XYZ file of C-alpha atoms in Angstrom:
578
model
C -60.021 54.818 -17.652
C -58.111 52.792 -20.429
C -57.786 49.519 -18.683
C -59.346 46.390 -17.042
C -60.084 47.749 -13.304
C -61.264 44.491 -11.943
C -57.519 43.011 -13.288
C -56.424 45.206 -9.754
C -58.811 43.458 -7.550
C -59.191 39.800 -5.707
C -61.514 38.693 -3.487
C -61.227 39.047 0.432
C -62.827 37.968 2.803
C -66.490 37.604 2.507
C -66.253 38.411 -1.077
C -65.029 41.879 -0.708
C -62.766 43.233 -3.631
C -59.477 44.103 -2.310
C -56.544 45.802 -4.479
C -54.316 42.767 -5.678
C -51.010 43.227 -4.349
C -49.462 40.808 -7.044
C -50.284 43.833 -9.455
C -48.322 46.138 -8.082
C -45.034 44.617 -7.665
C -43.739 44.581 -10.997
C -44.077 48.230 -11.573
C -40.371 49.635 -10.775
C -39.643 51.775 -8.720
C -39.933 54.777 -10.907
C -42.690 57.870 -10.652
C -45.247 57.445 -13.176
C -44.325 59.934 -16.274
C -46.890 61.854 -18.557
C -45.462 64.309 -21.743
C -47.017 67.772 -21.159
C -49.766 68.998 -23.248
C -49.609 71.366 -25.801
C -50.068 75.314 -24.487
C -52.595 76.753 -26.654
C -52.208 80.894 -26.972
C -53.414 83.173 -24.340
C -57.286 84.042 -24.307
C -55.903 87.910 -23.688
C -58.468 88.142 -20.936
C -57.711 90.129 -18.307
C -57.266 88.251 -14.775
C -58.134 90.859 -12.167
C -56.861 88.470 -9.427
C -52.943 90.274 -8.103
C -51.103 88.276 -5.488
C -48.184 90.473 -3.243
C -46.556 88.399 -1.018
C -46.920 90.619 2.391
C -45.276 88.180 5.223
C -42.639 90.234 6.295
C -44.512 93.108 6.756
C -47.305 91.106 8.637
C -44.660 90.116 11.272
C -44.738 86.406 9.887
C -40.280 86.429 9.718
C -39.510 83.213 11.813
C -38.591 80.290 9.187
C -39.886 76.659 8.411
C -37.064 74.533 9.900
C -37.207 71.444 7.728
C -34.079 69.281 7.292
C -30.943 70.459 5.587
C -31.161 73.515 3.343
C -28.637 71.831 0.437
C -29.278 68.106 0.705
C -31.427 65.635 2.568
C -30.152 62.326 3.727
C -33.439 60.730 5.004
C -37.271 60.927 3.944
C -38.720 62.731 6.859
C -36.494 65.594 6.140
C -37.994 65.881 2.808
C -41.851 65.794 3.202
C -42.502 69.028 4.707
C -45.385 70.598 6.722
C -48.742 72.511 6.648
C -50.221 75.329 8.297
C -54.397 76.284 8.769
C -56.104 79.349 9.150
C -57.972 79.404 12.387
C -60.279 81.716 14.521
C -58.858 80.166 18.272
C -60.386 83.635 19.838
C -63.675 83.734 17.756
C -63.412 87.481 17.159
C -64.450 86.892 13.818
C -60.920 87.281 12.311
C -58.106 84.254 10.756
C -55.664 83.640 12.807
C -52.819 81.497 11.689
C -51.671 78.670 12.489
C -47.612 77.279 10.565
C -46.274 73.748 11.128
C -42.657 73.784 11.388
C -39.730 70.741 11.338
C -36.259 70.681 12.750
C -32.620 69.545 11.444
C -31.310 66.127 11.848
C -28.405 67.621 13.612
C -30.554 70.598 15.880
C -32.833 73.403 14.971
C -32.041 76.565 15.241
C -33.067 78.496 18.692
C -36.571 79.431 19.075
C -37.910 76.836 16.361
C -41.141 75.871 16.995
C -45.287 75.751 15.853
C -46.388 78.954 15.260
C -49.526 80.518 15.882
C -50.110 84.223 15.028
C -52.995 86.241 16.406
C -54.805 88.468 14.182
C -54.271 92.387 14.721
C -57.021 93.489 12.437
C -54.631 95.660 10.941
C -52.830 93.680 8.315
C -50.445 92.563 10.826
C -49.940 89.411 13.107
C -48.709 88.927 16.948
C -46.724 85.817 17.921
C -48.855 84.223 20.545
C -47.262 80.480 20.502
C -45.842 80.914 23.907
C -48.632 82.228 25.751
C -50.748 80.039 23.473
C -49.245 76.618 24.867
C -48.142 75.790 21.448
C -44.606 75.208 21.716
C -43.659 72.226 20.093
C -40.364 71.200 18.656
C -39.718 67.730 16.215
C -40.990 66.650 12.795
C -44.315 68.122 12.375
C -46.529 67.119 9.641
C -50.232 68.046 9.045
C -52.891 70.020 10.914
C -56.139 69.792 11.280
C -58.906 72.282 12.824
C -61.768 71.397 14.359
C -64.448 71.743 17.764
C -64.129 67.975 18.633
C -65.728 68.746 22.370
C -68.151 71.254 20.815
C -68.014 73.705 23.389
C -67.513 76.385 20.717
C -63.634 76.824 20.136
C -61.603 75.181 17.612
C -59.349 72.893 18.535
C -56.261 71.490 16.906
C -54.782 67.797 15.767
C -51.534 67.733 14.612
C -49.724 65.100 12.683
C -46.128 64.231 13.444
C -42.841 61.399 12.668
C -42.708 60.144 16.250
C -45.957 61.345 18.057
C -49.067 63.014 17.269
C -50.423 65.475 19.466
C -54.145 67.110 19.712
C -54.632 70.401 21.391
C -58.018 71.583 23.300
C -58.985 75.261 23.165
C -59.482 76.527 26.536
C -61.472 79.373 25.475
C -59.147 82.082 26.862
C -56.446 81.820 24.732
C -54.578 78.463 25.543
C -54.704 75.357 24.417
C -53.871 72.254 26.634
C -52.008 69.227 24.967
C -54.502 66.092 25.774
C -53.036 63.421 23.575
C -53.178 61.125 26.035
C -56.160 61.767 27.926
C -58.310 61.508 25.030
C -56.868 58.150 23.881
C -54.774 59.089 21.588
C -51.411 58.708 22.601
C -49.705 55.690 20.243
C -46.937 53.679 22.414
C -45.070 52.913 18.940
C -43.219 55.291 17.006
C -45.383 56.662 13.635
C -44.707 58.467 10.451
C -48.107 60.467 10.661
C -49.408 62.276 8.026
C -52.883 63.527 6.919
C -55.426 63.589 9.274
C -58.892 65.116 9.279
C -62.249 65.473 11.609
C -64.975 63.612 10.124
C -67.765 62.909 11.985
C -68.311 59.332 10.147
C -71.685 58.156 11.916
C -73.301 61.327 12.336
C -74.087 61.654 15.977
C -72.731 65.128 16.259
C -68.962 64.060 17.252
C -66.105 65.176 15.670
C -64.649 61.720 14.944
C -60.647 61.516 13.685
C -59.344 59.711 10.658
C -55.393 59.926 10.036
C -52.660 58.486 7.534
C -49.323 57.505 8.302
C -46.589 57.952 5.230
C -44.116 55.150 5.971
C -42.446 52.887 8.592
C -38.958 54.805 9.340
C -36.206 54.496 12.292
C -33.401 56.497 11.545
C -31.404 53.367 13.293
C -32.262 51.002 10.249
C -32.629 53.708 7.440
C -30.290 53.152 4.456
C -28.351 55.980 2.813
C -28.867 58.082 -0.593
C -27.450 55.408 -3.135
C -27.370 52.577 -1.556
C -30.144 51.196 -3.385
C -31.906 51.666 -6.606
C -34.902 53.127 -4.345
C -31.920 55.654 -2.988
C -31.531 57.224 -6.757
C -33.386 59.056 -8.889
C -32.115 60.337 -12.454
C -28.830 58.342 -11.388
C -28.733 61.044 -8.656
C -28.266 59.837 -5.022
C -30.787 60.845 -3.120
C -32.927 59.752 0.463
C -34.620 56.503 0.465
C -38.120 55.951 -0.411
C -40.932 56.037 -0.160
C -40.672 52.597 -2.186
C -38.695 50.688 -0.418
C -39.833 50.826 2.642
C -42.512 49.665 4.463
C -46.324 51.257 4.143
C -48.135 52.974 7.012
C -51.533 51.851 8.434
C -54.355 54.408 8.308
C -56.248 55.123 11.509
C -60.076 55.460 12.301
C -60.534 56.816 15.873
C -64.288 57.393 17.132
C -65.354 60.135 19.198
C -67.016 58.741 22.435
C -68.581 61.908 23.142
C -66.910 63.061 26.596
C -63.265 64.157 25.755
C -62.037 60.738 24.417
C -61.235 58.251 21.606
C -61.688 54.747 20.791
C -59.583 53.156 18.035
C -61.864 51.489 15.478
C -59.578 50.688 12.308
C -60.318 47.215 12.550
C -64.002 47.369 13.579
C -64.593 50.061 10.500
C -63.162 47.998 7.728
C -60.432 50.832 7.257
C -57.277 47.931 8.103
C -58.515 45.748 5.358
C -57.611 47.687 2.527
C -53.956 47.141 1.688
C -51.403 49.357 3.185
C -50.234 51.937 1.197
C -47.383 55.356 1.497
C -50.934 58.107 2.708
C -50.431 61.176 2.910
C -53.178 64.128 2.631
C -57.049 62.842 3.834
C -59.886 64.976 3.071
C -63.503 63.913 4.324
C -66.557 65.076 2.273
C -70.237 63.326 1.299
C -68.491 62.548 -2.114
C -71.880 60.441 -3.491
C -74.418 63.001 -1.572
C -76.193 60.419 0.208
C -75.644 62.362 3.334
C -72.739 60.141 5.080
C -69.306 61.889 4.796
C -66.423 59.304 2.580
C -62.720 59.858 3.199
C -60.373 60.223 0.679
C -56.612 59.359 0.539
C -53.596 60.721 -1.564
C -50.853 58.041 -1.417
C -47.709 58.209 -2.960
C -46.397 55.912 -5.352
C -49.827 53.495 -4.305
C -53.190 53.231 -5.217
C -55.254 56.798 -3.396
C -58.154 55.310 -1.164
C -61.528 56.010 -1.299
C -63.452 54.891 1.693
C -67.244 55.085 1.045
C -69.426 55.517 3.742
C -71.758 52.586 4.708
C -74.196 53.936 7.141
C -73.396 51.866 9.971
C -70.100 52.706 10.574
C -68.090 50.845 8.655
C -66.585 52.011 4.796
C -65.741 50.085 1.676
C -62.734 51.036 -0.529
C -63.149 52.003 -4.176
C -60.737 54.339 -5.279
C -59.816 52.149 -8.285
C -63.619 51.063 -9.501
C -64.512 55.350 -8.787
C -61.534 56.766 -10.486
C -59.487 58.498 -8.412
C -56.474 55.949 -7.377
C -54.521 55.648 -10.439
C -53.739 57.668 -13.753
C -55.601 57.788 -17.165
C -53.730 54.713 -18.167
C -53.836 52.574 -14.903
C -50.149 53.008 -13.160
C -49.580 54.630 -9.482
C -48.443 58.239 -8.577
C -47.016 60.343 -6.509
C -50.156 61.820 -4.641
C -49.552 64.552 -2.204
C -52.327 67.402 -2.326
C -56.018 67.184 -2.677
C -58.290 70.225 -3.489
C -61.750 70.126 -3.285
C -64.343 72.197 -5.099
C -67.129 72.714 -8.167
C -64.937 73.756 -10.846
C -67.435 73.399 -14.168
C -70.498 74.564 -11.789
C -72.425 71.029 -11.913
C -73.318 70.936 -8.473
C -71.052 68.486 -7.127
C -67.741 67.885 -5.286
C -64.591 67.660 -8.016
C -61.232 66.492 -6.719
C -57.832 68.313 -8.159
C -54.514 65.959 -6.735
C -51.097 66.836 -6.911
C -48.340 65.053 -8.358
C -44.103 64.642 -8.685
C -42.565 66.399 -11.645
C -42.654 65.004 -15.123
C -45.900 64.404 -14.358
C -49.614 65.749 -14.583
C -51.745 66.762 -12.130
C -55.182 65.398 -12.006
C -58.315 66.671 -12.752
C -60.964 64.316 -11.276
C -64.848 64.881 -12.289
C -67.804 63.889 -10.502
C -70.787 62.867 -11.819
C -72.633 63.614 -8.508
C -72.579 59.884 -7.467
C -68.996 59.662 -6.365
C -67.931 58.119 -9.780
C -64.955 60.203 -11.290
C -63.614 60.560 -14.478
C -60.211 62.425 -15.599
C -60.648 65.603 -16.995
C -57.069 66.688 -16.987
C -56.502 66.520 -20.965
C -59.917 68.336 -21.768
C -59.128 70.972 -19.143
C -55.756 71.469 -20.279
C -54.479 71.213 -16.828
C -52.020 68.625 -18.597
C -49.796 71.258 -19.697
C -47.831 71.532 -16.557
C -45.205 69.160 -15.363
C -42.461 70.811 -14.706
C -43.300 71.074 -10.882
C -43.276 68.763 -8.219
C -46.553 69.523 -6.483
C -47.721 70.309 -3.132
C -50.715 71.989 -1.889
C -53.453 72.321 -4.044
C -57.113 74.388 -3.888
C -60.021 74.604 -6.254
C -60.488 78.216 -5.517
C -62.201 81.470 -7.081
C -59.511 83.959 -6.584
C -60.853 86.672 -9.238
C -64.508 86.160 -7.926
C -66.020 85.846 -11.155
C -68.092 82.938 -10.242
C -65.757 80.723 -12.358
C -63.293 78.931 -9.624
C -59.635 78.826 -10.198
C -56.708 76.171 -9.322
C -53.764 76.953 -7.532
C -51.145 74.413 -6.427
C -46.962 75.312 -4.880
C -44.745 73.541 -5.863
C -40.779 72.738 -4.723
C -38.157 69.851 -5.129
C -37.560 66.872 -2.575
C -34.063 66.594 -3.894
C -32.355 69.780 -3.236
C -28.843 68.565 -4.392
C -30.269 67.008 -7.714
C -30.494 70.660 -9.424
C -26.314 70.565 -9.348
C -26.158 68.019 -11.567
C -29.984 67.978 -13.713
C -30.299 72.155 -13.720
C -34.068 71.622 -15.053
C -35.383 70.148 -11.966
C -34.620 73.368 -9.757
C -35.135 73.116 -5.839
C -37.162 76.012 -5.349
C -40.013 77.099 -8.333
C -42.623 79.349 -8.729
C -46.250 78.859 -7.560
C -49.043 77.513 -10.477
C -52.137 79.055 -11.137
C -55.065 78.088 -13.885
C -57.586 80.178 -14.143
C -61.036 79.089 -15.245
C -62.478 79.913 -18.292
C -65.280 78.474 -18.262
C -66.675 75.210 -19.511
C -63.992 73.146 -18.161
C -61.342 74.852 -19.606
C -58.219 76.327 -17.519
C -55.382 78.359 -18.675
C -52.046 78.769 -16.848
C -51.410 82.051 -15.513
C -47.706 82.864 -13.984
C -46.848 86.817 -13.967
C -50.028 88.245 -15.144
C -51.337 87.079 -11.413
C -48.504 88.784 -9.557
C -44.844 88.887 -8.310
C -46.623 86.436 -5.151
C -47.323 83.400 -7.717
C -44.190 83.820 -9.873
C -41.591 83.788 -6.544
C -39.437 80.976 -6.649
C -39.606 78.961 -3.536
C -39.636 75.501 -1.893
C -43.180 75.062 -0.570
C -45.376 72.467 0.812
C -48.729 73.017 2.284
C -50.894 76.293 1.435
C -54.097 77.200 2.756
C -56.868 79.430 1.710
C -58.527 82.240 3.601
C -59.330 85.363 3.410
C -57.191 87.320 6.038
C -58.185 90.812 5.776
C -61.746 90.266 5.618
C -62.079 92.324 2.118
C -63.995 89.717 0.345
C -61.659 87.798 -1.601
C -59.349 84.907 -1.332
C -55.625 84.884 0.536
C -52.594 82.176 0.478
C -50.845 80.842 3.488
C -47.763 79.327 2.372
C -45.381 76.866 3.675
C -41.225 77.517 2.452
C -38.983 75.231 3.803
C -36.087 77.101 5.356
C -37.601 79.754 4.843
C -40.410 82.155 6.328
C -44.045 81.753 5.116
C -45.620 83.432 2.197
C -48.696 85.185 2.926
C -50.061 86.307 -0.569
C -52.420 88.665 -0.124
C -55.262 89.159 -3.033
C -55.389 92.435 -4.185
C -58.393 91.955 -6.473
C -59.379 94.848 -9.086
C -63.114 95.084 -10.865
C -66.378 95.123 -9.196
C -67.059 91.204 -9.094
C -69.747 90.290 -5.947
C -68.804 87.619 -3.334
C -70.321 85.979 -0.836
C -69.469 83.994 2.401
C -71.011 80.984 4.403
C -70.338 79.903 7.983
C -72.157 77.263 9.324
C -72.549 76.231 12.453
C -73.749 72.810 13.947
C -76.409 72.383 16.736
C -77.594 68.845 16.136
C -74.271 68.690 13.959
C -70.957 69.107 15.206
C -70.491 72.684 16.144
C -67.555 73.144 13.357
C -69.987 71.886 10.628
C -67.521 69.672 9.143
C -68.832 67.771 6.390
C -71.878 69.899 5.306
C -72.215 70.747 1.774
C -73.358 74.228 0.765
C -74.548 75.271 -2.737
C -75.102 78.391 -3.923
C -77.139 79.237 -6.782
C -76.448 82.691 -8.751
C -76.802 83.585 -12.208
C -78.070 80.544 -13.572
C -75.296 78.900 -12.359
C -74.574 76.536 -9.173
C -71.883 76.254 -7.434
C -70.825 73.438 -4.359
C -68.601 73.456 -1.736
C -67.461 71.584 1.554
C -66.817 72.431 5.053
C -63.520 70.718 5.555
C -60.948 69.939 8.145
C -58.200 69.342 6.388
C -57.660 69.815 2.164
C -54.636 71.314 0.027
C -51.182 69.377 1.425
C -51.854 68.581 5.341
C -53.729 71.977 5.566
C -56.478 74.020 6.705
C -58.488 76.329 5.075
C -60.690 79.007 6.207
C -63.972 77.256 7.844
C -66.149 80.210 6.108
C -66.883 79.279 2.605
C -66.484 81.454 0.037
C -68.265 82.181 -2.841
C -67.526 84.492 -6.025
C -70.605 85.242 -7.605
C -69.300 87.720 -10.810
C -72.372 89.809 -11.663
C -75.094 88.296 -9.528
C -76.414 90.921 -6.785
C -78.156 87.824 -5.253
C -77.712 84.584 -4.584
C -80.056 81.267 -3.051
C -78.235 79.041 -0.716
C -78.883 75.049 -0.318
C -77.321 74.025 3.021
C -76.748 70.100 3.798
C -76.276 69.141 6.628
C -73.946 66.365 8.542
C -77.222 65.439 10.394
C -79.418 65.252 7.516
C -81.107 68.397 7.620
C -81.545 70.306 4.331
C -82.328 74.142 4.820
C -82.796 76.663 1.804
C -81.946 80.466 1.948
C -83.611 82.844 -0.855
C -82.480 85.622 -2.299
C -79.782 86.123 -0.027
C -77.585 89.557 -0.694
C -74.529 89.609 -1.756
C -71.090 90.785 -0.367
C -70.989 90.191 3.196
C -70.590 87.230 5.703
C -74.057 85.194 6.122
C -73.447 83.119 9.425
C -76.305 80.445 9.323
C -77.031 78.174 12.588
C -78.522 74.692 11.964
C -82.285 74.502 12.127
C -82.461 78.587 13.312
C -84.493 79.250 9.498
């Protein structure tokens, strides 16, 4: 970083560093800009990685209500929605689960949540009804997890008004208990990311979420009213800047089907407010204790490092992920987790608004970061604005790939400013090894090149042939479901954990996998990309390697080793069962 970090801090109380307000006032109201890179020519090396886009003919037809198709007139018709892949029936095949929104003046009939059993076939049943799962408003992110550990995964779900978390009953339903476990809000919220974290590490599924902004459609300005209600000289929805920040919540799993609210007691509601959106939880600094990280729009991203004793300090700025290269705020929306230069540790890939880069944040394995986005060459995209993100090996050469969707917020702007289209094609880099990334477009299939309006993706692998599918979220429109069709002979491998002193989902344990002289980490998370879910089973490309040794980590503490494990095929490993 190219400026004076401690110039964003002043002391709180107690002499904790606190982001300085003062410094973030005089920075307009416009979305930090970055010129694109120059695109050096192709490597010529052959991506065996093909992406078809099979929803329709998995019976996934029913669209993403979300707002008005050709213009949006407030803020919560722009943000969008995410989906997860889930096993609710534990038959050992994804499920899936799709978010959807509604119109300011009605949604269509049948509009709803959707979640779509599994046929082992390719194809997909609509189970939402049976399910429970019918929901209609502004829905906003998912998360998946077994917060009663009983052995089901259960679902949290963010939304503008309420939020709402869903118990697995272990037949096939799921039973809305917002309110029963404590987490029924009496005011009106803006929520966003969310994710199960099990913070103190008693074997709890605890809950952290984000809220966006403070909106009432009674007191919400109109597109041009204000300079904050413009962009390009375009009149467009308000905000986010403008309006007031949301407060992030810490609830605390009690351990019998309930939730305590500890923001305050946790340290989370001193930080300054900012516009959150996606959270992701992961040990960050390996010390064993899972930190939470925020992508905020237009404000400082959060980094809340665990303490040990239950409370968290925030250091995005002073660790290098809250703010660009040169020190100004962005538009962060999607987070992706991964290894993607084989080190060992837990690398961070956020998502940005067009005209600017996405970022590219190393770890040194201590939870300091540094931007890698100009020696990756990531920087020569910014064309997009940018959604849900993964650090992902979709070729499984051992090497792993990013993949972001993209689509406009201003769907009347491309009338006027033709280059900023409403609907664009999805973004791939694949890796090339030492750091380096090259943009990929057609050569990875017609299911990456399709122009749409997307927000959230996920990452799973469907079909259970050993490589790497794409949920997709298209505003009014249905899903994408890109299914890998992956050529050559590359080896794979695939990690589910599950908890017994940990929490039964294993959220938060890190798994590394050593193969060919190289090593690789991941992260059991409960909510990554933009307000999604990926597949809970981790997986692994491995290239060559016809074996592979496996470092598990625990939430509890508990580090296990696996040797010489074989390759291509599902390992399930059970805490302390050797």
């Amino acid at each position: 970083m190219n400026f004076n970090r401690r110039s964003f801090f002043r002391l709180g109380v107690g002499g904790a560093l606190l982001l300085d307000p003062t410094r973030l006032l005089g920075q307009g109201v416009s979305t930090h800009t970055a010129k694109p890179l120059a695109r050096p020519a192709p490597s010529g090396r052959p991506f065996n990685s093909h992406f078809v886009d099979v929803a329709a003919a998995a019976g996934l037809d029913a669209p993403v209500i979300y707002g008005d198709e050709q213009s949006k007139k407030y803020i919560v018709e722009s943000t969008g929605c995410g989906c997860a892949f889930i096993d609710y029936d534990n038959d050992g095949w994804m499920d899936l689960f799709v978010l959807t929104g509604t119109r300011l003046a009605g949604a269509p009939d049948g509009t709803t949540n959707r979640l779509y059993k599994n046929n082992r076939d390719g194809t997909f049943t609509d189970v939402t009804e049976k399910a429970g799962l019918h929901w209609l408003g502004w829905a906003c992110g998912v998360s998946i997890g077994d917060y009663n550990n009983d052995g089901f995964d259960d679902i949290f779900c963010t939304n503008f008004g309420q939020n709402t978390l869903y118990r697995n009953n272990g037949d096939g339903t799921f039973t809305d208990v917002t309110k029963a476990a404590g987490l029924w809000n009496d005011q009106q919220r803006f929520g966003a990311g969310c994710t199960f974290v099990d913070y103190n590490r008693d074997g709890h599924l605890d809950l952290f979420v984000s809220n966006y902004v403070r909106f009432s459609f009674e007191n919400a300005a109109a597109p041009g009213d204000n300079p904050n209600c413009r962009w390009k000289g375009v009149p467009v929805e308000c905000g986010p800047r403008g309006l007031a920040t949301g407060k992030h919540s810490l609830y605390r799993n009690n351990g019998d089907g309930t939730f305590t609210d500890v923001t305050q007691q946790a340290g989370i509601s001193r930080v300054t407010p900012t516009y959150g959106m996606t959270v992701v939880a992961a040990d960050f600094d390996e010390d064993g204790w899972q930190d939470i990280y925020v992508a905020c729009d237009s404000t400082p991203s959060l980094l809340f490092m665990n303490n040990h004793d239950g409370t968290f300090r925030e250091e995005g700025v002073i660790r290098g992920v809250a703010l660009s290269d040169d020190g100004m705020e962005q538009a962060g929306m999607g987070v992706g987790v991964g290894d993607y230069d084989l080190d060992g540790h837990l690398d961070i890939f956020k998502t940005h608004f067009a005209d600017d880069a996405n970022i590219l944040y190393h770890n040194d394995g201590k939870g300091n970061f540094e931007d890698a986005t100009g020696s990756s060459r990531l920087g020569v995209e910014t064309r997009y604005v940018c959604w849900g993100a993964g650090i992902v090996d979709l070729d499984n050469d051992g090497l792993p790939d990013l993949f972001m969707v993209t689509g406009h917020v201003y769907p009347q702007v491309e009338r006027t400013l033709p280059q900023y289209p409403h609907k664009t094609p999805r973004a791939l880099f694949r890796n090339l090894g030492k750091g380096v990334f090259e943009e990929l477009t057609e050569e990875a299939g017609p299911g990456v090149a399709a122009a749409h309006c997307s927000r959230g993706c996920a990452f799973g692998d469907f079909d259970n042939d050993g490589d790497v599918d794409i949920l997709i979220i298209n505003l009014n429109e249905p899903p994408s479901l890109l299914r890998n069709d992956l050529g050559g002979k590359s080896n794979w491998i695939k990690v589910k954990l599950e908890g017994t002193k940990s929490n039964r989902s294993a959220i938060g344990a890190r798994v590394l996998v050593h193969y060919g002289g190289k090593t690789q980490a991941q992260a059991v998370l409960s909510q990554s990309s933009f307000y999604s879910c990926n597949d809970p089973r981790l997986h692994f490309g491995l290239g060559n390697s016809t074996a592979a040794d496996i470092d598990v980590y625990w939430p509890s503490g508990l580090h296990e080793t696996f040797k010489q494990v074989k390759v291509n095929r599902l390992i399930t490993i059970k805490e302390g069962s050797a």
